[in-house]
Amino acid sequence: MTGRCVICGSQGWTYVHEYRGYLCRDHYQRYIEAKVDRCIKRQGLLNGVDKVLIALSGGKDSSVLAVVMKKLYSWRIRLAGLHIDLGIPGYSESARKSVLELSNRIELPIEIVKLQDYGFTIKEAADLYRKGVFNRPPCSVCGTVKRYLINLYAYEKGFEAIATGHNLDDLLLFSSMDIVTGDVTSLSKLLPRQDEGHPKLVPRIRPLCLLTNRETELYTEAAELPVSREKCPYKPPPRRLRSVLSEELDSIEEKVRGFKHMYAASLWSSIIPSLSIGKPVLRECSICGMPSSGRVCSFCRIRESLRNTGYKERFL
Ligand code: Q46
Ligand code: ZN
Ligand code: ZN
């Protein structure tokens, strides 16, 4: 039994604690959009920015991001989507289908970059890893590939920011893991806006940083977004510490309402800014010319190691 929407009186769709009552589908979407807008304004995510690239995975968070950004900001900001086709059987086809359906629906121009055009796919890297002739697990290759190709595209096309779908739960979990394991360098990057301080590294923004997993999931349902639910076959089981921390963060929030926002506010306004981490000295990769801490960047190193396994003539 649901009550009536506290704003318009029509049939309620979900209970929203902030309103101490129900909202209909329509008002729930507006409530979430207002939260994203608040985050963008408070954190100054779009200050001085005219052209934003939205990284689309086909999953729920980046789909919500694209829809909300389009609704709120397309009148003043040039928005486009980018999807990386990783070449993962089943998963990539399903992701591409959702991304194309979404971009059609909201009229967002979209580009699909195929990893295969760079000489390999995640499936091929995973197969070689399984055979023991290549030493990087699929997720580590995948993370590097996505970061590199999204940045490369944004840089070459003159985008001033890359928007990603990381939500509040993602950022709190990553931060907690970094605190527990002492990875201060990684922690220092977990801000709503991450500036890398190099002209070839495009700043990253996270406009969903005040939304929880549940809120993005509910928005997806309320707006009936086409979202891929296909699981990646290479996803390893979550580390025990990670799942326990995630459950604990949810359980504290249940006992102390507002805990997650309090935690995020202290991370973003006090803890992370007070870390004295020097920016790494970056030079240009001797192969591709993009920023790198070593002579060759990690993307080109992956290509070199795969080439050295001698498995593909297209690397020649
Ligand atoms: S797609 Fe890539 Fe994930 Fe698959 S290989 Fe790992 S990182 S699990 S989000
Ligand atoms: Zn309503
Ligand atoms: Zn390189």
PDB file of N, CA and C and ligand atoms in Angstrom, residues 86 88 91 122 138-140 142-143 146 232-236, ligand 1:
ATOM      1  N   LEU A  86      34.699  -3.107 -25.782  1.00  0.00           N
ATOM      2  CA  LEU A  86      35.878  -3.796 -25.242  1.00  0.00           C
ATOM      3  C   LEU A  86      36.110  -5.174 -25.859  1.00  0.00           C
ATOM      4  N   ILE A  88      34.130  -7.990 -25.286  1.00  0.00           N
ATOM      5  CA  ILE A  88      33.877  -9.034 -24.281  1.00  0.00           C
ATOM      6  C   ILE A  88      32.619  -9.783 -24.727  1.00  0.00           C
ATOM      7  N   TYR A  91      28.672  -9.532 -23.174  1.00  0.00           N
ATOM      8  CA  TYR A  91      28.633  -8.292 -22.392  1.00  0.00           C
ATOM      9  C   TYR A  91      28.719  -7.056 -23.301  1.00  0.00           C
ATOM     10  N   ILE A 122      39.550  -7.382 -25.053  1.00  0.00           N
ATOM     11  CA  ILE A 122      39.720  -7.861 -23.671  1.00  0.00           C
ATOM     12  C   ILE A 122      39.646  -9.389 -23.664  1.00  0.00           C
ATOM     13  N   PRO A 138      42.414  -9.540 -16.711  1.00  0.00           N
ATOM     14  CA  PRO A 138      41.542  -8.767 -17.601  1.00  0.00           C
ATOM     15  C   PRO A 138      41.090  -7.419 -17.029  1.00  0.00           C
ATOM     16  N   CYS A 139      40.708  -7.375 -15.741  1.00  0.00           N
ATOM     17  CA  CYS A 139      40.186  -6.110 -15.206  1.00  0.00           C
ATOM     18  C   CYS A 139      41.263  -5.028 -15.152  1.00  0.00           C
ATOM     19  N   SER A 140      42.494  -5.437 -14.937  1.00  0.00           N
ATOM     20  CA  SER A 140      43.556  -4.437 -14.891  1.00  0.00           C
ATOM     21  C   SER A 140      43.810  -3.876 -16.297  1.00  0.00           C
ATOM     22  N   CYS A 142      41.545  -3.827 -18.689  1.00  0.00           N
ATOM     23  CA  CYS A 142      40.307  -3.128 -19.022  1.00  0.00           C
ATOM     24  C   CYS A 142      40.283  -1.714 -18.430  1.00  0.00           C
ATOM     25  N   GLY A 143      40.689  -1.594 -17.150  1.00  0.00           N
ATOM     26  CA  GLY A 143      40.705  -0.283 -16.492  1.00  0.00           C
ATOM     27  C   GLY A 143      41.644   0.671 -17.216  1.00  0.00           C
ATOM     28  N   LYS A 146      40.170   1.655 -20.735  1.00  0.00           N
ATOM     29  CA  LYS A 146      39.054   2.598 -20.692  1.00  0.00           C
ATOM     30  C   LYS A 146      39.561   4.012 -20.372  1.00  0.00           C
ATOM     31  N   CYS A 232      29.685  -9.150 -16.732  1.00  0.00           N
ATOM     32  CA  CYS A 232      30.942  -9.392 -17.436  1.00  0.00           C
ATOM     33  C   CYS A 232      31.497 -10.761 -17.006  1.00  0.00           C
ATOM     34  N   PRO A 233      31.851 -11.618 -17.967  1.00  0.00           N
ATOM     35  CA  PRO A 233      32.336 -12.956 -17.601  1.00  0.00           C
ATOM     36  C   PRO A 233      33.688 -12.926 -16.883  1.00  0.00           C
ATOM     37  N   TYR A 234      34.382 -11.790 -16.936  1.00  0.00           N
ATOM     38  CA  TYR A 234      35.710 -11.730 -16.306  1.00  0.00           C
ATOM     39  C   TYR A 234      35.683 -11.094 -14.918  1.00  0.00           C
ATOM     40  N   LYS A 235      34.481 -10.696 -14.468  1.00  0.00           N
ATOM     41  CA  LYS A 235      34.413 -10.023 -13.169  1.00  0.00           C
ATOM     42  C   LYS A 235      34.798 -11.006 -12.068  1.00  0.00           C
ATOM     43  N   PRO A 236      35.841 -10.672 -11.292  1.00  0.00           N
ATOM     44  CA  PRO A 236      36.220 -11.604 -10.226  1.00  0.00           C
ATOM     45  C   PRO A 236      35.245 -11.468  -9.053  1.00  0.00           C
TER      46      PRO A 236
HETATM   47  S1  Q46 B   1      34.136  -4.884 -17.818  1.00  0.00           S
HETATM   48 FE1  Q46 B   1      36.327  -4.790 -17.614  1.00  0.00          FE
HETATM   49 FE2  Q46 B   1      34.589  -4.649 -15.639  1.00  0.00          FE
HETATM   50 FE3  Q46 B   1      34.741  -6.895 -17.098  1.00  0.00          FE
HETATM   51  S2  Q46 B   1      36.934  -6.930 -17.484  1.00  0.00           S
HETATM   52 FE4  Q46 B   1      36.688  -6.267 -15.378  1.00  0.00          FE
HETATM   53  S3  Q46 B   1      36.736  -4.061 -15.545  1.00  0.00           S
HETATM   54  S4  Q46 B   1      34.619  -6.761 -14.899  1.00  0.00           S
HETATM   55  S5  Q46 B   1      33.395  -2.971 -14.887  1.00  0.00           S
END
